[in-house]
mmCIF file of C-alpha atoms in Angstrom:
data_model
loop_
_atom_site.group_PDB
_atom_site.id
_atom_site.type_symbol
_atom_site.label_atom_id
_atom_site.label_comp_id
_atom_site.label_asym_id
_atom_site.label_seq_id
_atom_site.Cartn_x
_atom_site.Cartn_y
_atom_site.Cartn_z
ATOM 1 C CA MET A 979 -139.753 206.233 53.547
ATOM 2 C CA LYS A 980 -142.890 205.222 54.713
ATOM 3 C CA ILE A 981 -144.035 207.922 56.181
ATOM 4 C CA ASN A 982 -143.150 209.562 52.886
ATOM 5 C CA GLN A 983 -145.391 207.436 50.798
ATOM 6 C CA PHE A 984 -148.276 208.095 53.279
ATOM 7 C CA SER A 985 -147.771 211.718 52.853
ATOM 8 C CA ILE A 986 -147.716 211.653 49.187
ATOM 9 C CA HIS A 987 -151.038 209.415 49.313
ATOM 10 C CA LEU A 988 -152.409 211.736 51.549
ATOM 11 C CA HIS A 989 -151.920 214.688 49.252
ATOM 12 C CA HIS A 990 -153.296 212.906 46.331
ATOM 13 C CA LEU A 991 -156.310 212.453 48.419
ATOM 14 C CA PHE A 992 -156.050 215.979 49.265
ATOM 15 C CA ILE A 993 -156.806 216.808 45.562
ATOM 16 C CA LEU A 994 -159.162 214.394 44.651
ATOM 17 C CA LEU A 995 -161.264 215.957 47.172
ATOM 18 C CA LYS A 996 -160.268 219.514 46.268
ATOM 19 C CA TRP A 997 -161.807 218.531 43.054
ATOM 20 C CA ILE A 998 -164.526 216.915 43.609
ATOM 21 C CA LEU A 999 -165.873 219.872 45.923
ATOM 22 C CA LEU A 1000 -165.011 221.963 43.113
ATOM 23 C CA GLY A 1001 -166.361 219.821 40.555
ATOM 24 C CA SER A 1002 -169.707 219.532 42.407
ATOM 25 C CA ILE A 1003 -169.718 223.194 42.427
ATOM 26 C CA CYS A 1004 -169.031 224.023 39.070
ATOM 27 C CA GLY A 1005 -171.548 221.054 37.642
ATOM 28 C CA LEU A 1006 -174.556 222.658 39.934
ATOM 29 C CA LEU A 1007 -173.954 226.236 38.740
ATOM 30 C CA VAL A 1008 -172.646 225.723 35.043
ATOM 31 C CA GLY A 1009 -175.368 222.987 35.018
ATOM 32 C CA SER A 1010 -178.194 225.423 36.145
ATOM 33 C CA ILE A 1011 -177.434 227.970 34.252
ATOM 34 C CA ALA A 1012 -177.009 225.876 30.946
ATOM 35 C CA ALA A 1013 -180.144 224.390 31.959
ATOM 36 C CA ILE A 1014 -181.936 227.649 31.863
ATOM 37 C CA PHE A 1015 -180.288 228.152 28.882
ATOM 38 C CA ALA A 1016 -181.556 225.311 27.135
ATOM 39 C CA TYR A 1017 -184.875 225.754 28.587
ATOM 40 C CA SER A 1018 -184.802 229.193 26.543
ATOM 41 C CA LEU A 1019 -183.754 227.913 23.569
ATOM 42 C CA ASN A 1020 -186.725 225.093 23.917
ATOM 43 C CA LEU A 1021 -189.043 227.911 24.648
ATOM 44 C CA VAL A 1022 -188.026 229.951 21.434
ATOM 45 C CA THR A 1023 -188.253 227.325 19.223
ATOM 46 C CA SER A 1024 -191.601 226.241 20.187
ATOM 47 C CA VAL A 1025 -192.768 230.055 19.833
ATOM 48 C CA ARG A 1026 -191.082 230.157 16.573
ATOM 49 C CA THR A 1027 -192.616 226.982 15.223
ATOM 50 C CA ALA A 1028 -196.173 228.299 16.231
ATOM 51 C CA ASP A 1029 -195.599 231.955 14.741
ATOM 52 C CA PRO A 1030 -193.316 231.237 11.251
ATOM 53 C CA TRP A 1031 -193.946 234.999 10.440
ATOM 54 C CA LEU A 1032 -191.215 235.857 12.924
ATOM 55 C CA ILE A 1033 -188.466 234.828 10.351
ATOM 56 C CA LEU A 1034 -188.954 237.971 9.273
ATOM 57 C CA GLY A 1035 -187.764 240.060 12.346
ATOM 58 C CA LEU A 1036 -184.404 238.120 11.737
ATOM 59 C CA PRO A 1037 -182.056 241.074 10.214
ATOM 60 C CA ILE A 1038 -183.439 243.469 13.112
ATOM 61 C CA ALA A 1039 -182.565 240.967 15.373
ATOM 62 C CA GLY A 1040 -179.072 240.685 13.958
ATOM 63 C CA LEU A 1041 -178.423 244.590 14.264
ATOM 64 C CA VAL A 1042 -179.132 244.028 17.627
ATOM 65 C CA ILE A 1043 -177.088 241.417 17.951
ATOM 66 C CA VAL A 1044 -173.879 243.594 16.415
ATOM 67 C CA PHE A 1045 -174.690 246.388 18.876
ATOM 68 C CA LEU A 1046 -174.463 244.345 22.213
ATOM 69 C CA TYR A 1047 -171.021 243.060 20.844
ATOM 70 C CA HIS A 1048 -169.973 246.559 20.289
ATOM 71 C CA PHE A 1049 -171.304 247.912 23.100
ATOM 72 C CA CYS A 1050 -169.687 245.177 25.622
ATOM 73 C CA GLY A 1051 -166.213 245.628 23.316
ATOM 74 C CA ARG A 1052 -166.332 242.447 21.950
ATOM 75 C CA GLU A 1053 -166.452 243.207 18.363
ATOM 76 C CA ASN A 1054 -163.970 240.983 17.666
ATOM 77 C CA ASN A 1055 -165.056 237.637 19.179
ATOM 78 C CA LYS A 1056 -163.089 234.463 18.657
ATOM 79 C CA GLY A 1057 -166.538 232.668 20.126
ATOM 80 C CA THR A 1058 -165.276 228.832 20.597
ATOM 81 C CA ASN A 1059 -161.986 229.528 19.481
ATOM 82 C CA LEU A 1060 -161.060 231.875 22.257
ATOM 83 C CA ILE A 1061 -161.915 228.885 24.993
ATOM 84 C CA ILE A 1062 -160.059 226.701 23.306
ATOM 85 C CA VAL A 1063 -156.843 229.626 23.147
ATOM 86 C CA SER A 1064 -157.142 229.979 26.621
ATOM 87 C CA ILE A 1065 -156.863 226.427 27.712
ATOM 88 C CA ARG A 1066 -153.376 226.333 26.347
ATOM 89 C CA SER A 1067 -152.645 229.487 27.060
ATOM 90 C CA ASP A 1068 -152.936 232.406 29.600
ATOM 91 C CA ASP A 1069 -155.628 234.093 27.558
ATOM 92 C CA LYS A 1070 -158.558 235.618 30.035
ATOM 93 C CA ILE A 1071 -162.075 234.958 28.972
ATOM 94 C CA PRO A 1072 -164.249 238.023 29.724
ATOM 95 C CA ILE A 1073 -167.233 237.113 32.037
ATOM 96 C CA VAL A 1074 -169.224 239.437 29.712
ATOM 97 C CA MET A 1075 -168.900 236.625 26.812
ATOM 98 C CA ALA A 1076 -171.383 234.446 29.115
ATOM 99 C CA PRO A 1077 -174.497 236.772 29.076
ATOM 100 C CA LEU A 1078 -173.351 238.099 25.269
ATOM 101 C CA ILE A 1079 -173.698 234.469 24.044
ATOM 102 C CA PHE A 1080 -176.719 233.727 25.616
ATOM 103 C CA ILE A 1081 -178.714 236.458 24.667
ATOM 104 C CA SER A 1082 -177.574 236.185 21.056
ATOM 105 C CA THR A 1083 -178.144 232.541 20.352
ATOM 106 C CA VAL A 1084 -181.461 232.898 22.151
ATOM 107 C CA LEU A 1085 -182.139 235.640 19.595
ATOM 108 C CA THR A 1086 -180.731 233.647 16.907
ATOM 109 C CA HIS A 1087 -183.238 230.831 17.378
ATOM 110 C CA LEU A 1088 -186.223 232.800 18.146
ATOM 111 C CA PHE A 1089 -186.015 234.257 14.481
ATOM 112 C CA GLY A 1090 -184.962 231.605 12.515
ATOM 113 C CA GLY A 1091 -180.924 231.279 12.474
ATOM 114 C CA SER A 1092 -179.688 228.562 11.582
ATOM 115 C CA ALA A 1093 -177.566 227.667 14.550
ATOM 116 C CA GLY A 1094 -177.069 224.585 17.080
ATOM 117 C CA ARG A 1095 -176.209 225.582 20.574
ATOM 118 C CA GLU A 1096 -173.276 223.728 21.932
ATOM 119 C CA GLY A 1097 -171.145 226.669 20.512
ATOM 120 C CA ALA A 1098 -172.922 228.788 23.019
ATOM 121 C CA ALA A 1099 -172.696 226.231 25.440
ATOM 122 C CA LEU A 1100 -168.661 226.066 25.616
ATOM 123 C CA GLN A 1101 -168.529 229.657 25.519
ATOM 124 C CA LEU A 1102 -170.966 229.852 28.448
ATOM 125 C CA GLY A 1103 -169.307 227.649 30.416
ATOM 126 C CA GLY A 1104 -165.958 228.444 29.632
ATOM 127 C CA SER A 1105 -166.472 231.920 30.489
ATOM 128 C CA LEU A 1106 -167.834 231.126 33.937
ATOM 129 C CA GLY A 1107 -165.594 228.251 34.595
ATOM 130 C CA GLN A 1108 -162.148 230.721 34.377
ATOM 131 C CA ASN A 1109 -163.956 233.644 35.921
ATOM 132 C CA LEU A 1110 -164.971 231.287 39.102
ATOM 133 C CA ALA A 1111 -161.506 230.418 39.176
ATOM 134 C CA ARG A 1112 -160.097 233.348 39.334
ATOM 135 C CA ALA A 1113 -162.374 234.087 41.963
ATOM 136 C CA PHE A 1114 -161.242 230.987 43.863
ATOM 137 C CA LYS A 1115 -157.794 232.996 43.600
ATOM 138 C CA MET A 1116 -157.058 229.353 41.388
ATOM 139 C CA ASP A 1117 -153.227 229.455 39.742
ATOM 140 C CA SER A 1118 -153.009 228.932 36.019
ATOM 141 C CA LYS A 1119 -152.976 225.027 35.507
ATOM 142 C CA ASP A 1120 -156.079 224.430 37.873
ATOM 143 C CA CYS A 1121 -157.700 227.593 36.085
ATOM 144 C CA LYS A 1122 -157.487 225.285 32.984
ATOM 145 C CA ILE A 1123 -159.034 222.529 34.562
ATOM 146 C CA MET A 1124 -161.696 224.516 36.209
ATOM 147 C CA THR A 1125 -162.605 226.042 32.256
ATOM 148 C CA MET A 1126 -162.617 222.364 30.880
ATOM 149 C CA CYS A 1127 -164.793 221.042 33.461
ATOM 150 C CA SER A 1128 -166.803 223.696 32.921
ATOM 151 C CA MET A 1129 -167.019 223.185 29.304
ATOM 152 C CA SER A 1130 -168.190 219.720 30.069
ATOM 153 C CA ALA A 1131 -170.830 220.644 32.526
ATOM 154 C CA ALA A 1132 -172.697 223.096 30.162
ATOM 155 C CA PHE A 1133 -172.512 220.556 27.063
ATOM 156 C CA SER A 1134 -173.743 217.867 29.351
ATOM 157 C CA ALA A 1135 -176.598 220.003 31.039
ATOM 158 C CA LEU A 1136 -177.857 220.563 27.171
ATOM 159 C CA PHE A 1137 -177.730 217.280 26.143
ATOM 160 C CA GLY A 1138 -177.912 215.083 28.947
ATOM 161 C CA THR A 1139 -174.849 212.783 27.736
ATOM 162 C CA PRO A 1140 -172.302 213.449 30.913
ATOM 163 C CA LEU A 1141 -169.771 210.511 29.311
ATOM 164 C CA THR A 1142 -169.988 212.469 25.817
ATOM 165 C CA ALA A 1143 -169.162 215.860 27.712
ATOM 166 C CA ALA A 1144 -166.454 214.810 30.341
ATOM 167 C CA ILE A 1145 -164.339 213.440 27.602
ATOM 168 C CA PHE A 1146 -165.329 216.123 24.732
ATOM 169 C CA SER A 1147 -163.619 218.837 26.527
ATOM 170 C CA MET A 1148 -160.226 216.805 27.077
ATOM 171 C CA GLU A 1149 -159.885 215.845 23.397
ATOM 172 C CA VAL A 1150 -160.971 218.396 21.607
ATOM 173 C CA ILE A 1151 -158.143 221.263 22.540
ATOM 174 C CA SER A 1152 -155.158 219.295 21.348
ATOM 175 C CA VAL A 1153 -156.148 216.327 19.114
ATOM 176 C CA GLY A 1154 -153.454 213.266 20.105
ATOM 177 C CA ILE A 1155 -153.268 214.724 23.686
ATOM 178 C CA MET A 1156 -155.778 213.623 26.205
ATOM 179 C CA HIS A 1157 -155.793 216.069 29.307
ATOM 180 C CA TYR A 1158 -156.461 213.364 32.116
ATOM 181 C CA GLY A 1159 -155.570 215.294 34.425
ATOM 182 C CA ALA A 1160 -158.683 217.332 34.228
ATOM 183 C CA LEU A 1161 -160.557 213.584 34.205
ATOM 184 C CA VAL A 1162 -162.181 213.739 37.628
ATOM 185 C CA PRO A 1163 -163.549 217.589 37.506
ATOM 186 C CA CYS A 1164 -164.769 216.788 34.023
ATOM 187 C CA ALA A 1165 -166.869 213.438 35.347
ATOM 188 C CA ILE A 1166 -167.881 214.942 38.481
ATOM 189 C CA ALA A 1167 -168.820 218.567 36.951
ATOM 190 C CA SER A 1168 -170.370 216.360 34.061
ATOM 191 C CA VAL A 1169 -172.653 214.359 36.069
ATOM 192 C CA ALA A 1170 -173.810 216.767 38.370
ATOM 193 C CA ALA A 1171 -174.790 218.903 35.424
ATOM 194 C CA SER A 1172 -176.844 216.578 33.844
ATOM 195 C CA MET A 1173 -178.594 215.499 37.419
ATOM 196 C CA VAL A 1174 -179.139 219.555 37.339
ATOM 197 C CA ALA A 1175 -180.691 219.695 34.095
ATOM 198 C CA GLN A 1176 -183.134 217.097 34.795
ATOM 199 C CA GLN A 1177 -184.340 218.551 37.883
ATOM 200 C CA PHE A 1178 -185.023 221.926 35.403
ATOM 201 C CA GLY A 1179 -187.291 219.602 33.257
ATOM 202 C CA ILE A 1180 -184.775 219.451 30.395
ATOM 203 C CA THR A 1181 -184.787 215.749 28.876
ATOM 204 C CA LYS A 1182 -181.944 213.809 27.461
ATOM 205 C CA GLU A 1183 -181.062 213.513 23.647
ATOM 206 C CA ALA A 1184 -181.500 209.731 22.927
ATOM 207 C CA PHE A 1185 -182.657 207.611 19.789
ATOM 208 C CA VAL A 1186 -184.287 204.731 18.926
ATOM 209 C CA ILE A 1187 -182.468 203.254 15.854
ATOM 210 C CA ALA A 1188 -185.421 201.603 13.631
ATOM 211 C CA SER A 1189 -183.665 198.653 12.045
ATOM 212 C CA LEU A 1190 -180.347 197.289 13.608
ATOM 213 C CA PRO A 1191 -177.958 195.297 11.052
ATOM 214 C CA ASN A 1192 -176.465 192.025 11.552
ATOM 215 C CA ILE A 1193 -172.867 192.303 12.112
ATOM 216 C CA ASN A 1194 -171.375 190.334 9.539
ATOM 217 C CA THR A 1195 -168.340 190.981 7.225
ATOM 218 C CA LEU A 1196 -170.523 192.503 4.462
ATOM 219 C CA ASN A 1197 -172.316 194.821 6.492
ATOM 220 C CA MET A 1198 -168.865 195.641 8.208
ATOM 221 C CA LEU A 1199 -167.524 196.759 4.725
ATOM 222 C CA ARG A 1200 -170.412 198.462 3.904
ATOM 223 C CA ILE A 1201 -170.347 200.807 7.006
ATOM 224 C CA ALA A 1202 -166.807 201.473 6.224
ATOM 225 C CA PHE A 1203 -167.865 202.917 2.861
ATOM 226 C CA LEU A 1204 -170.477 204.673 4.397
ATOM 227 C CA SER A 1205 -168.478 205.975 7.197
ATOM 228 C CA LEU A 1206 -165.986 207.264 4.517
ATOM 229 C CA LEU A 1207 -168.097 209.086 2.491
ATOM 230 C CA CYS A 1208 -169.566 210.756 6.139
ATOM 231 C CA ALA A 1209 -165.857 211.583 6.348
ATOM 232 C CA TYR A 1210 -165.501 213.566 3.441
ATOM 233 C CA ILE A 1211 -169.045 215.225 4.011
ATOM 234 C CA GLY A 1212 -167.772 216.443 7.416
ATOM 235 C CA SER A 1213 -164.456 217.393 5.818
ATOM 236 C CA LEU A 1214 -166.561 219.598 2.775
ATOM 237 C CA LEU A 1215 -168.570 220.781 5.633
ATOM 238 C CA CYS A 1216 -165.890 222.187 8.070
ATOM 239 C CA VAL A 1217 -164.411 223.938 4.350
ATOM 240 C CA PHE A 1218 -167.925 225.309 3.554
ATOM 241 C CA LEU A 1219 -168.653 227.245 6.738
ATOM 242 C CA HIS A 1220 -165.299 228.942 6.970
ATOM 243 C CA LYS A 1221 -165.483 229.723 3.054
ATOM 244 C CA CYS A 1222 -168.669 231.190 3.833
ATOM 245 C CA SER A 1223 -167.421 233.569 7.110
ATOM 246 C CA LYS A 1224 -164.390 234.669 4.979
ATOM 247 C CA LEU A 1225 -166.855 235.416 1.863
ATOM 248 C CA PHE A 1226 -169.181 237.605 4.119
ATOM 249 C CA SER A 1227 -166.052 239.469 5.774
ATOM 250 C CA LYS A 1228 -164.814 239.953 2.639
ATOM 251 C CA LEU A 1229 -167.886 241.717 1.022
ATOM 252 C CA PHE A 1230 -169.445 243.286 3.533
ATOM 253 C CA LYS A 1231 -166.621 244.965 5.893
ATOM 254 C CA ASN A 1232 -169.736 246.602 7.978
ATOM 255 C CA GLU A 1233 -170.574 244.353 10.414
ATOM 256 C CA TYR A 1234 -174.303 245.786 10.660
ATOM 257 C CA LEU A 1235 -174.507 245.592 7.041
ATOM 258 C CA ARG A 1236 -173.153 242.368 6.631
ATOM 259 C CA ILE A 1237 -175.269 240.562 9.283
ATOM 260 C CA PHE A 1238 -178.686 242.415 7.938
ATOM 261 C CA ILE A 1239 -177.860 240.992 4.244
ATOM 262 C CA GLY A 1240 -177.195 237.614 5.558
ATOM 263 C CA GLY A 1241 -180.413 237.292 7.745
ATOM 264 C CA THR A 1242 -182.448 239.058 4.622
ATOM 265 C CA ILE A 1243 -181.097 236.083 2.705
ATOM 266 C CA ILE A 1244 -182.094 233.594 5.207
ATOM 267 C CA VAL A 1245 -185.612 235.153 5.139
ATOM 268 C CA ILE A 1246 -185.913 234.494 1.392
ATOM 269 C CA LEU A 1247 -184.773 231.055 1.414
ATOM 270 C CA THR A 1248 -187.176 230.390 4.007
ATOM 271 C CA TYR A 1249 -190.245 231.193 1.707
ATOM 272 C CA LEU A 1250 -188.365 229.845 -0.801
ATOM 273 C CA VAL A 1251 -188.103 226.217 0.692
ATOM 274 C CA GLY A 1252 -189.625 226.222 4.135
ATOM 275 C CA THR A 1253 -188.922 226.602 7.558
ATOM 276 C CA VAL A 1254 -187.589 222.700 8.314
ATOM 277 C CA TYR A 1255 -184.016 224.286 7.850
ATOM 278 C CA ASN A 1256 -184.179 227.277 10.626
ATOM 279 C CA GLY A 1257 -183.063 226.694 14.228
ATOM 280 C CA ALA A 1258 -181.309 223.995 15.097
ATOM 281 C CA GLY A 1259 -183.557 220.879 13.586
ATOM 282 C CA MET A 1260 -183.710 218.580 16.031
ATOM 283 C CA SER A 1261 -187.085 217.163 14.988
ATOM 284 C CA VAL A 1262 -185.387 216.363 11.080
ATOM 285 C CA ILE A 1263 -182.766 214.441 13.088
ATOM 286 C CA LYS A 1264 -185.329 212.528 15.371
ATOM 287 C CA LYS A 1265 -187.062 211.687 12.439
ATOM 288 C CA ALA A 1266 -184.132 210.401 10.227
ATOM 289 C CA ILE A 1267 -182.858 208.251 12.394
ATOM 290 C CA GLU A 1268 -185.990 206.848 14.000
ATOM 291 C CA GLU A 1269 -188.075 206.741 10.794
ATOM 292 C CA GLY A 1270 -185.085 206.522 8.175
ATOM 293 C CA SER A 1271 -187.069 209.530 6.661
ATOM 294 C CA VAL A 1272 -184.856 211.794 4.884
ATOM 295 C CA HIS A 1273 -184.833 214.321 1.592
ATOM 296 C CA PRO A 1274 -181.767 213.900 -0.868
ATOM 297 C CA GLU A 1275 -181.508 217.935 -0.755
ATOM 298 C CA ALA A 1276 -181.657 218.052 3.082
ATOM 299 C CA PHE A 1277 -178.258 218.157 3.957
ATOM 300 C CA LEU A 1278 -177.010 220.519 1.492
ATOM 301 C CA LEU A 1279 -179.950 222.990 2.337
ATOM 302 C CA LYS A 1280 -178.490 222.572 6.019
ATOM 303 C CA ALA A 1281 -175.433 223.512 5.398
ATOM 304 C CA VAL A 1282 -175.794 226.436 3.231
ATOM 305 C CA PHE A 1283 -178.431 227.542 5.468
ATOM 306 C CA THR A 1284 -175.862 227.236 8.548
ATOM 307 C CA GLY A 1285 -172.634 228.860 6.546
ATOM 308 C CA ILE A 1286 -174.910 231.997 5.914
ATOM 309 C CA THR A 1287 -176.168 231.952 9.279
ATOM 310 C CA LEU A 1288 -172.770 231.858 10.989
ATOM 311 C CA GLY A 1289 -170.820 233.352 8.665
ATOM 312 C CA CYS A 1290 -172.635 236.536 8.611
ATOM 313 C CA GLY A 1291 -172.246 236.876 12.536
ATOM 314 C CA TYR A 1292 -175.189 235.259 14.017
ATOM 315 C CA LYS A 1293 -174.602 233.402 17.230
ATOM 316 C CA GLY A 1294 -175.152 229.361 17.902
ATOM 317 C CA GLY A 1295 -173.077 226.153 17.632
ATOM 318 C CA GLU A 1296 -172.137 224.374 14.635
ATOM 319 C CA ILE A 1297 -172.240 220.906 16.008
ATOM 320 C CA VAL A 1298 -176.217 220.216 15.844
ATOM 321 C CA PRO A 1299 -176.273 221.265 12.286
ATOM 322 C CA SER A 1300 -173.529 218.965 11.374
ATOM 323 C CA PHE A 1301 -175.703 216.387 13.350
ATOM 324 C CA PHE A 1302 -178.396 217.264 11.104
ATOM 325 C CA VAL A 1303 -176.141 216.896 7.925
ATOM 326 C CA GLY A 1304 -174.648 213.562 9.227
ATOM 327 C CA ALA A 1305 -178.107 212.447 9.588
ATOM 328 C CA CYS A 1306 -179.814 213.212 6.368
ATOM 329 C CA PHE A 1307 -176.624 212.157 4.523
ATOM 330 C CA GLY A 1308 -176.085 208.894 6.036
ATOM 331 C CA GLY A 1309 -180.166 208.281 5.757
ATOM 332 C CA TRP A 1310 -180.238 209.340 2.164
ATOM 333 C CA ILE A 1311 -177.178 207.306 0.819
ATOM 334 C CA ALA A 1312 -177.318 203.970 3.366
ATOM 335 C CA PRO A 1313 -179.998 202.194 1.171
ATOM 336 C CA ILE A 1314 -177.929 202.565 -1.631
ATOM 337 C CA LEU A 1315 -175.092 200.824 -0.045
ATOM 338 C CA GLY A 1316 -177.679 197.983 1.311
ATOM 339 C CA ILE A 1317 -177.828 199.772 4.551
ATOM 340 C CA ASP A 1318 -181.091 200.633 6.720
ATOM 341 C CA ALA A 1319 -181.702 204.134 6.296
ATOM 342 C CA SER A 1320 -182.303 204.522 10.000
ATOM 343 C CA PHE A 1321 -178.975 202.847 10.945
ATOM 344 C CA GLY A 1322 -177.253 205.171 8.234
ATOM 345 C CA ALA A 1323 -178.853 208.675 9.617
ATOM 346 C CA ALA A 1324 -176.967 207.155 13.165
ATOM 347 C CA ILE A 1325 -173.639 206.400 11.292
ATOM 348 C CA GLY A 1326 -173.809 209.662 9.926
ATOM 349 C CA LEU A 1327 -174.516 212.027 12.913
ATOM 350 C CA MET A 1328 -171.449 210.247 14.437
ATOM 351 C CA VAL A 1329 -169.090 210.443 11.672
ATOM 352 C CA VAL A 1330 -169.777 213.802 10.871
ATOM 353 C CA PHE A 1331 -169.277 214.850 14.150
ATOM 354 C CA ASP A 1332 -166.290 212.862 14.497
ATOM 355 C CA ALA A 1333 -164.812 214.304 11.059
ATOM 356 C CA VAL A 1334 -165.587 218.067 12.400
ATOM 357 C CA THR A 1335 -164.456 217.818 15.790
ATOM 358 C CA ASN A 1336 -161.516 215.560 15.344
ATOM 359 C CA CYS A 1337 -162.860 213.409 18.334
ATOM 360 C CA PRO A 1338 -163.037 209.796 17.667
ATOM 361 C CA VAL A 1339 -163.327 209.038 21.168
ATOM 362 C CA THR A 1340 -166.079 211.423 21.938
ATOM 363 C CA SER A 1341 -167.668 210.659 19.369
ATOM 364 C CA LEU A 1342 -168.037 206.794 20.101
ATOM 365 C CA PHE A 1343 -169.162 207.523 23.368
ATOM 366 C CA LEU A 1344 -171.745 210.224 21.680
ATOM 367 C CA ALA A 1345 -173.008 207.083 19.521
ATOM 368 C CA PHE A 1346 -173.749 205.015 22.792
ATOM 369 C CA GLU A 1347 -175.444 207.240 24.907
ATOM 370 C CA LEU A 1348 -177.813 208.483 21.731
ATOM 371 C CA PHE A 1349 -178.565 205.290 20.087
ATOM 372 C CA GLY A 1350 -177.686 202.837 22.737
ATOM 373 C CA PHE A 1351 -174.699 199.835 23.552
ATOM 374 C CA THR A 1352 -175.807 198.116 20.239
ATOM 375 C CA ALA A 1353 -173.991 197.619 17.189
ATOM 376 C CA VAL A 1354 -170.559 198.294 19.321
ATOM 377 C CA PRO A 1355 -168.279 197.105 16.403
ATOM 378 C CA LEU A 1356 -169.804 198.835 13.675
ATOM 379 C CA PHE A 1357 -169.904 202.110 15.647
ATOM 380 C CA LEU A 1358 -165.851 201.504 16.310
ATOM 381 C CA ILE A 1359 -165.335 200.870 12.871
ATOM 382 C CA ALA A 1360 -167.315 204.178 11.520
ATOM 383 C CA ALA A 1361 -165.497 206.218 14.406
ATOM 384 C CA ALA A 1362 -161.991 205.268 13.484
ATOM 385 C CA ILE A 1363 -162.454 205.811 9.771
ATOM 386 C CA GLY A 1364 -164.438 208.805 10.170
ATOM 387 C CA TYR A 1365 -161.294 210.295 12.138
ATOM 388 C CA MET A 1366 -158.952 209.278 9.802
ATOM 389 C CA LEU A 1367 -160.509 210.009 6.725
ATOM 390 C CA SER A 1368 -161.483 213.529 7.746
ATOM 391 C CA GLY A 1369 -157.978 214.786 7.095
ATOM 392 C CA TYR A 1370 -156.951 218.149 8.712
ATOM 393 C CA GLN A 1371 -160.197 220.167 8.559
ATOM 394 C CA GLY A 1372 -162.198 221.032 12.126
ATOM 395 C CA LEU A 1373 -164.726 223.675 12.824
ATOM 396 C CA TYR A 1374 -162.234 225.489 15.621
ATOM 397 C CA SER A 1375 -159.394 227.062 13.465
ATOM 398 C CA GLU A 1376 -157.494 227.117 16.995
ATOM 399 C CA GLN A 1377 -157.540 223.290 17.522
ATOM 400 C CA LYS A 1378 -154.564 221.754 17.193
ATOM 401 C CA ILE A 1379 -153.819 218.457 15.590
ATOM 402 C CA MET A 1380 -150.977 217.129 17.720
ATOM 403 C CA TYR A 1381 -149.989 213.499 15.621
ATOM 404 C CA SER A 1382 -150.456 212.649 12.279
ATOM 405 C CA LYS A 1383 -153.717 211.009 11.299
ATOM 406 C CA PHE A 1384 -151.812 208.576 8.992
ATOM 407 C CA ASN A 1385 -148.434 207.535 10.852
ATOM 408 C CA PHE A 1386 -146.820 208.155 14.045
ATOM 409 C CA GLY A 1387 -145.640 211.352 13.307
ATOM 410 C CA PHE A 1388 -145.679 214.746 15.547
ATOM 411 C CA ILE A 1389 -147.045 217.540 13.660
ATOM 412 C CA ASP A 1390 -148.440 219.872 15.951
ATOM 413 C CA THR A 1391 -150.415 221.621 13.460
ATOM 414 C CA HIS A 1392 -153.583 223.931 13.842
ATOM 415 C CA THR A 1393 -156.622 222.128 11.818
ATOM 416 C CA ASN A 1394 -157.406 223.819 8.526
ATOM 417 C CA HIS A 1395 -153.568 223.643 7.390
ATOM 418 C CA GLU A 1396 -152.200 220.987 5.157
ATOM 419 C CA ALA A 1397 -150.158 218.306 6.690
ATOM 420 C CA ASP A 1398 -148.303 215.286 5.998
#
């Protein structure tokens, strides 16, 4: 009996060492590529900021993006949804997806499309991870874990938030069921990727909240109501982005025409309202949180710019734009509720992220890594309310909600479908 237990412990130790090694390899490899990707995005953002006329090239850049996807046989690309499906099934992720999303996202940012970067990171990491697993001749279950830890590595390298990145890939696939079997490789890969990114000079995202509220009953009620509003904003943002995509597909069957017209609309809008809504918009987010400075219309205009950009076919992510929408909405509405605009922007960012991803644990850790371990009870209340009241909407249509948000019922439904 003792010998058998010793063999079991030895086997578990072997598995631990295996995943420490594979997680490290994944973190170093994917982290390096993601760091190069982050550096490229920072570079083209600086170039575009210095030369605003580059926006005129957005429609042409769109034609190039569509051509690249057609040339590589990826016309019906599902983006991040493909990564999510591959983890729940045995669907293969083509290796060509990695360079495609890298190049197309850089082009989108260079010429002023309104998009984030994390969607590209998840696709980049997922593609590299699964194909790395195939190269190692790993079985189906280990292949899925490698895909998840590569997603974590890419996310961590881009944002410098290893804790958030490790949890996100485990929580986002099937909401209500945390894939703890991937915890060790995701954690190792996230930390390794974050360290690699720092060596490349990629600084972690972090914000200093200008004014923190006292933790008392009144402020808790205020934060609860603000979180309720932000949850609905996040849910509406998901609906709007999906509607934009469907509308463009319905109106313009030809992908070249669709992206050219969408790019032209962005150019016109940019000349009408300015360049603040092009790209990811991290400078606006930083200003909202650290200075409490926001314009009332900012969250709506960012949603419009992003809906058109992604809806017509440009590449990038939706999460950073959701940060923008949340921070600007929260910073605008908070003073009306008696909350400092800076702290309201931080709550708005976290809750809208929570609402669009259906990841309350990840959103809480994100708040800790971005804003520090301050006002923890307020962030906890906000994360809980944001998750419950956002309903069953989500950025990723292949994401599944396994358990009801309102009771203990097992529902197993895709996001963007009505449940109980």
